[in-house]
Amino acid sequence: MGIEYDVRYAVSPAETKAMDTQALRQNFLIENLFQADKLHLTYSHYDRYIAGGVMPVNQAVALETIDPLKSEYFLERREMGIINIGGAGTVEADGTTYELQHKEALYLGKGVKNVTFLSQETDRPAKFYLNSAPAHQAFPTKKVSRREAEVVKLGTMETANKRTINKLLIAGVIQTCQLQMGMTELESGSVWNTMPAHTHDRRMEVYVYFDIPEGQSVCHFMGQPQETRHIWMQNDQAVISPPWSIHSGAGTSNYTFIWGMAGENLDYGDMDACLITDLR
């Protein structure tokens, strides 16, 4: 089994302001999340968040620790959220097997030692999208189906942002230390997400965009409200959002994205709104 990881350092708004397209992509875009029988991880120094993906095709893939963690096993001091965005698969955690269908989630608490990922069909492999954050307390492992999610409907067709927010790994549905994850699905004809935009200085965020039709793309907007930048993204790519940055996007088609957050506040509504007319 192969494991790949890279490390991204935190950068300030002043540094980001001076970045060209290549530098923005090198610092914030996460490409090649899903490779056959490989574990790909990106370690960000924003809240020491890890985002990654694993796509088992011909064999089971184990969750192994990486050198930056300086740990005996990956979840020795961490928690993890997993959402399957591919075909049906299973996650085995310390001897217990959890079946994850498309768009189902699993939470693994601090202290889980042995984790392996497996697809049920090699011609339609699972794509396990992973988010992990440091944890100070151990909470029970729990699967969360779409039926168990807290669902919120937002937006309108007139403003091209009619969408369904599925809060999967979030307070009120499950106990976590600081990790929160959910999934937003845009309806056909809608393209804007997280608009009006906001920032939240008390936590960072990572988006992964998927369900993007072939030949289409999403333009992700970031930066301070008065100094925005953009990154063009393709299917199954993720982007890191610093605490000081907006995180919004518009696609050439509708799409789905998963948001994951970590920081000092578990209050989902803790955000600083930005007026659309104030964006620059």
Tab-separated table of C-alpha atoms in Angstrom, residues 16-230:
chain	number	residue	atom	x	y	z
A	16	THR	CA	-1.747	35.732	0.074
A	17	LYS	CA	-2.472	39.137	-1.446
A	18	ALA	CA	0.813	38.938	-3.368
A	19	MET	CA	0.334	35.385	-4.714
A	20	ASP	CA	-0.127	34.630	-8.388
A	21	THR	CA	-2.291	31.783	-9.689
A	22	GLN	CA	0.420	29.136	-9.289
A	23	ALA	CA	1.215	30.169	-5.717
A	24	LEU	CA	-2.452	30.182	-4.727
A	25	ARG	CA	-2.883	26.674	-6.071
A	26	GLN	CA	0.294	25.403	-4.396
A	27	ASN	CA	-0.748	26.745	-1.002
A	28	PHE	CA	-4.472	26.016	-0.945
A	29	LEU	CA	-5.572	23.523	-3.632
A	30	ILE	CA	-5.472	19.775	-2.934
A	31	GLU	CA	-5.354	17.703	-6.128
A	32	ASN	CA	-5.214	13.938	-6.764
A	33	LEU	CA	-7.169	12.990	-3.653
A	34	PHE	CA	-8.226	9.609	-4.976
A	35	GLN	CA	-5.657	7.234	-6.435
A	36	ALA	CA	-6.082	3.483	-6.679
A	37	ASP	CA	-4.995	1.678	-3.491
A	38	LYS	CA	-3.293	4.779	-2.090
A	39	LEU	CA	-3.803	6.997	0.931
A	40	HIS	CA	-3.274	10.675	0.119
A	41	LEU	CA	-3.151	13.220	2.966
A	42	THR	CA	-2.529	16.958	3.251
A	43	TYR	CA	-1.426	18.263	6.650
A	44	SER	CA	-2.325	21.927	7.100
A	45	HIS	CA	-0.874	24.110	9.848
A	46	TYR	CA	-4.222	25.907	10.048
A	47	ASP	CA	-5.525	24.251	13.222
A	48	ARG	CA	-3.314	21.232	12.294
A	49	TYR	CA	-6.118	19.961	10.097
A	50	ILE	CA	-5.653	16.967	7.808
A	51	ALA	CA	-7.714	16.359	4.664
A	52	GLY	CA	-7.251	13.373	2.420
A	53	GLY	CA	-8.703	10.547	0.416
A	54	VAL	CA	-8.387	6.832	-0.080
A	55	MET	CA	-9.778	4.742	-2.951
A	56	PRO	CA	-9.254	1.011	-2.396
A	57	VAL	CA	-9.609	-0.866	-5.674
A	58	ASN	CA	-7.684	-4.142	-5.625
A	59	GLN	CA	-7.006	-4.462	-1.895
A	60	ALA	CA	-7.798	-3.078	1.524
A	61	VAL	CA	-5.930	0.093	2.474
A	62	ALA	CA	-4.807	0.742	6.050
A	63	LEU	CA	-4.742	4.109	7.777
A	64	GLU	CA	-1.106	4.629	8.701
A	65	THR	CA	0.443	7.431	10.705
A	66	ILE	CA	2.669	10.016	9.039
A	67	ASP	CA	5.900	11.536	10.296
A	68	PRO	CA	4.542	15.035	11.124
A	69	LEU	CA	2.237	13.473	13.757
A	70	LYS	CA	5.104	11.859	15.708
A	71	SER	CA	2.606	9.269	16.891
A	72	GLU	CA	2.502	5.502	17.219
A	73	TYR	CA	-0.759	5.366	15.243
A	74	PHE	CA	-2.783	7.957	13.331
A	75	LEU	CA	-5.607	8.550	15.811
A	76	GLU	CA	-3.452	8.475	18.946
A	77	ARG	CA	-4.202	12.166	19.554
A	78	ARG	CA	-6.740	12.807	16.796
A	79	GLU	CA	-10.337	12.325	15.704
A	80	MET	CA	-11.494	11.658	12.142
A	81	GLY	CA	-14.550	12.107	9.964
A	82	ILE	CA	-15.104	9.973	6.862
A	83	ILE	CA	-17.661	10.525	4.099
A	84	ASN	CA	-17.900	8.079	1.207
A	85	ILE	CA	-18.401	9.861	-2.135
A	86	GLY	CA	-17.930	6.772	-4.319
A	87	GLY	CA	-19.377	3.281	-4.514
A	88	ALA	CA	-20.261	1.181	-1.490
A	89	GLY	CA	-17.422	0.355	0.874
A	90	THR	CA	-16.531	-0.704	4.390
A	91	VAL	CA	-14.390	0.751	7.128
A	92	GLU	CA	-13.036	-1.602	9.793
A	93	ALA	CA	-12.145	0.174	13.039
A	94	ASP	CA	-10.559	-1.887	15.833
A	95	GLY	CA	-12.324	-5.049	14.680
A	96	THR	CA	-15.783	-3.578	14.003
A	97	THR	CA	-16.906	-3.230	10.385
A	98	TYR	CA	-19.028	-0.287	9.224
A	99	GLU	CA	-20.665	-0.319	5.798
A	100	LEU	CA	-20.768	3.091	4.129
A	101	GLN	CA	-23.006	3.672	1.143
A	102	HIS	CA	-22.685	6.696	-1.142
A	103	LYS	CA	-22.775	9.942	0.908
A	104	GLU	CA	-22.844	8.225	4.310
A	105	ALA	CA	-20.507	9.305	7.123
A	106	LEU	CA	-18.485	7.738	9.915
A	107	TYR	CA	-16.868	9.351	12.951
A	108	LEU	CA	-13.775	7.794	14.540
A	109	GLY	CA	-12.792	9.013	17.980
A	110	LYS	CA	-9.401	9.519	19.551
A	111	GLY	CA	-7.670	6.256	20.413
A	112	VAL	CA	-8.899	4.048	17.564
A	113	LYS	CA	-5.768	2.124	16.563
A	114	ASN	CA	-6.451	-0.034	13.529
A	115	VAL	CA	-8.426	1.312	10.576
A	116	THR	CA	-8.736	-0.247	7.112
A	117	PHE	CA	-10.749	0.750	4.047
A	118	LEU	CA	-12.243	-1.629	1.476
A	119	SER	CA	-14.481	-1.288	-1.600
A	120	GLN	CA	-17.348	-3.699	-2.201
A	121	GLU	CA	-16.958	-3.593	-6.011
A	122	THR	CA	-13.667	-3.084	-7.810
A	123	ASP	CA	-15.353	-1.594	-10.886
A	124	ARG	CA	-17.127	1.029	-8.744
A	125	PRO	CA	-14.716	1.645	-5.863
A	126	ALA	CA	-15.496	3.586	-2.738
A	127	LYS	CA	-13.971	7.039	-2.375
A	128	PHE	CA	-13.451	7.729	1.312
A	129	TYR	CA	-12.928	11.444	1.927
A	130	LEU	CA	-11.127	11.987	5.248
A	131	ASN	CA	-10.886	14.965	7.604
A	132	SER	CA	-8.977	14.857	10.898
A	133	ALA	CA	-8.261	17.281	13.720
A	134	PRO	CA	-6.428	17.083	17.063
A	135	ALA	CA	-8.597	15.733	19.888
A	136	HIS	CA	-8.301	16.060	23.656
A	137	GLN	CA	-11.093	13.613	24.510
A	138	ALA	CA	-12.267	10.266	23.160
A	139	PHE	CA	-15.819	10.031	21.839
A	140	PRO	CA	-17.471	6.836	20.517
A	141	THR	CA	-17.191	5.757	16.910
A	142	LYS	CA	-20.516	6.307	15.136
A	143	LYS	CA	-21.939	5.928	11.664
A	144	VAL	CA	-24.276	8.677	10.451
A	145	SER	CA	-26.598	7.946	7.530
A	146	ARG	CA	-28.271	10.621	5.443
A	147	ARG	CA	-31.533	9.915	7.311
A	148	GLU	CA	-29.851	10.914	10.568
A	149	ALA	CA	-28.434	14.185	9.284
A	150	GLU	CA	-29.819	17.561	10.295
A	151	VAL	CA	-31.166	18.983	7.032
A	152	VAL	CA	-31.495	22.678	6.183
A	153	LYS	CA	-32.905	24.117	2.942
A	154	LEU	CA	-31.466	27.457	1.835
A	155	GLY	CA	-31.421	29.803	-1.158
A	156	THR	CA	-33.733	30.320	-4.115
A	157	MET	CA	-33.721	29.578	-7.832
A	158	GLU	CA	-33.923	33.312	-8.497
A	159	THR	CA	-30.496	33.831	-6.916
A	160	ALA	CA	-29.092	30.554	-8.329
A	161	ASN	CA	-28.248	29.176	-4.869
A	162	LYS	CA	-31.054	26.786	-3.948
A	163	ARG	CA	-29.338	24.085	-1.929
A	164	THR	CA	-29.729	21.413	0.739
A	165	ILE	CA	-27.302	21.370	3.669
A	166	ASN	CA	-26.840	17.963	5.314
A	167	LYS	CA	-25.212	18.386	8.733
A	168	LEU	CA	-23.663	14.962	9.325
A	169	LEU	CA	-20.865	15.132	11.907
A	170	ILE	CA	-21.951	18.129	13.930
A	171	ALA	CA	-23.200	18.979	17.424
A	172	GLY	CA	-26.778	17.847	17.822
A	173	VAL	CA	-26.153	14.797	15.649
A	174	ILE	CA	-22.926	13.490	17.192
A	175	GLN	CA	-20.353	14.394	19.835
A	176	THR	CA	-16.921	15.479	18.631
A	177	CYS	CA	-14.033	17.432	20.120
A	178	GLN	CA	-13.688	20.088	17.422
A	179	LEU	CA	-14.252	18.424	14.059
A	180	GLN	CA	-17.437	19.214	12.124
A	181	MET	CA	-18.449	17.933	8.683
A	182	GLY	CA	-21.417	18.195	6.393
A	183	MET	CA	-22.474	18.075	2.769
A	184	THR	CA	-24.219	20.671	0.613
A	185	GLU	CA	-26.064	19.671	-2.572
A	186	LEU	CA	-27.041	22.293	-5.150
A	187	GLU	CA	-30.203	21.828	-7.163
A	188	SER	CA	-30.168	21.770	-10.948
A	189	GLY	CA	-29.997	25.349	-12.193
A	190	SER	CA	-28.239	26.618	-9.059
A	191	VAL	CA	-24.499	27.251	-9.010
A	192	TRP	CA	-23.618	29.485	-6.029
A	193	ASN	CA	-22.597	28.092	-2.636
A	194	THR	CA	-22.103	29.966	0.628
A	195	MET	CA	-23.402	33.190	-0.829
A	196	PRO	CA	-23.789	35.612	0.882
A	197	ALA	CA	-20.257	34.779	2.015
A	198	HIS	CA	-18.840	34.826	5.534
A	199	THR	CA	-15.661	34.341	7.523
A	200	HIS	CA	-15.159	32.731	10.935
A	201	ASP	CA	-11.965	33.721	12.693
A	202	ARG	CA	-12.457	31.001	15.297
A	203	ARG	CA	-12.109	28.056	12.914
A	204	MET	CA	-10.693	27.073	9.539
A	205	GLU	CA	-12.408	25.043	6.848
A	206	VAL	CA	-11.756	22.695	3.942
A	207	TYR	CA	-14.097	22.115	0.980
A	208	VAL	CA	-14.060	19.171	-1.412
A	209	TYR	CA	-16.068	19.583	-4.621
A	210	PHE	CA	-17.554	16.547	-6.374
A	211	ASP	CA	-20.525	15.495	-8.535
A	212	ILE	CA	-19.181	18.016	-11.066
A	213	PRO	CA	-20.266	16.838	-14.540
A	214	GLU	CA	-17.565	16.039	-17.075
A	215	GLY	CA	-16.358	19.148	-18.857
A	216	GLN	CA	-17.587	21.490	-16.102
A	217	SER	CA	-15.702	23.298	-13.293
A	218	VAL	CA	-16.201	25.261	-10.082
A	219	CYS	CA	-14.607	28.635	-9.396
A	220	HIS	CA	-13.802	28.819	-5.673
A	221	PHE	CA	-13.529	32.270	-4.113
A	222	MET	CA	-11.248	32.984	-1.160
A	223	GLY	CA	-9.419	35.836	0.550
A	224	GLN	CA	-10.501	38.667	2.802
A	225	PRO	CA	-13.854	40.198	1.824
A	226	GLN	CA	-12.143	43.327	0.482
A	227	GLU	CA	-9.305	41.404	-1.236
A	228	THR	CA	-10.742	38.277	-2.867
A	229	ARG	CA	-8.985	35.742	-5.072
A	230	HIS	CA	-10.219	32.697	-6.988
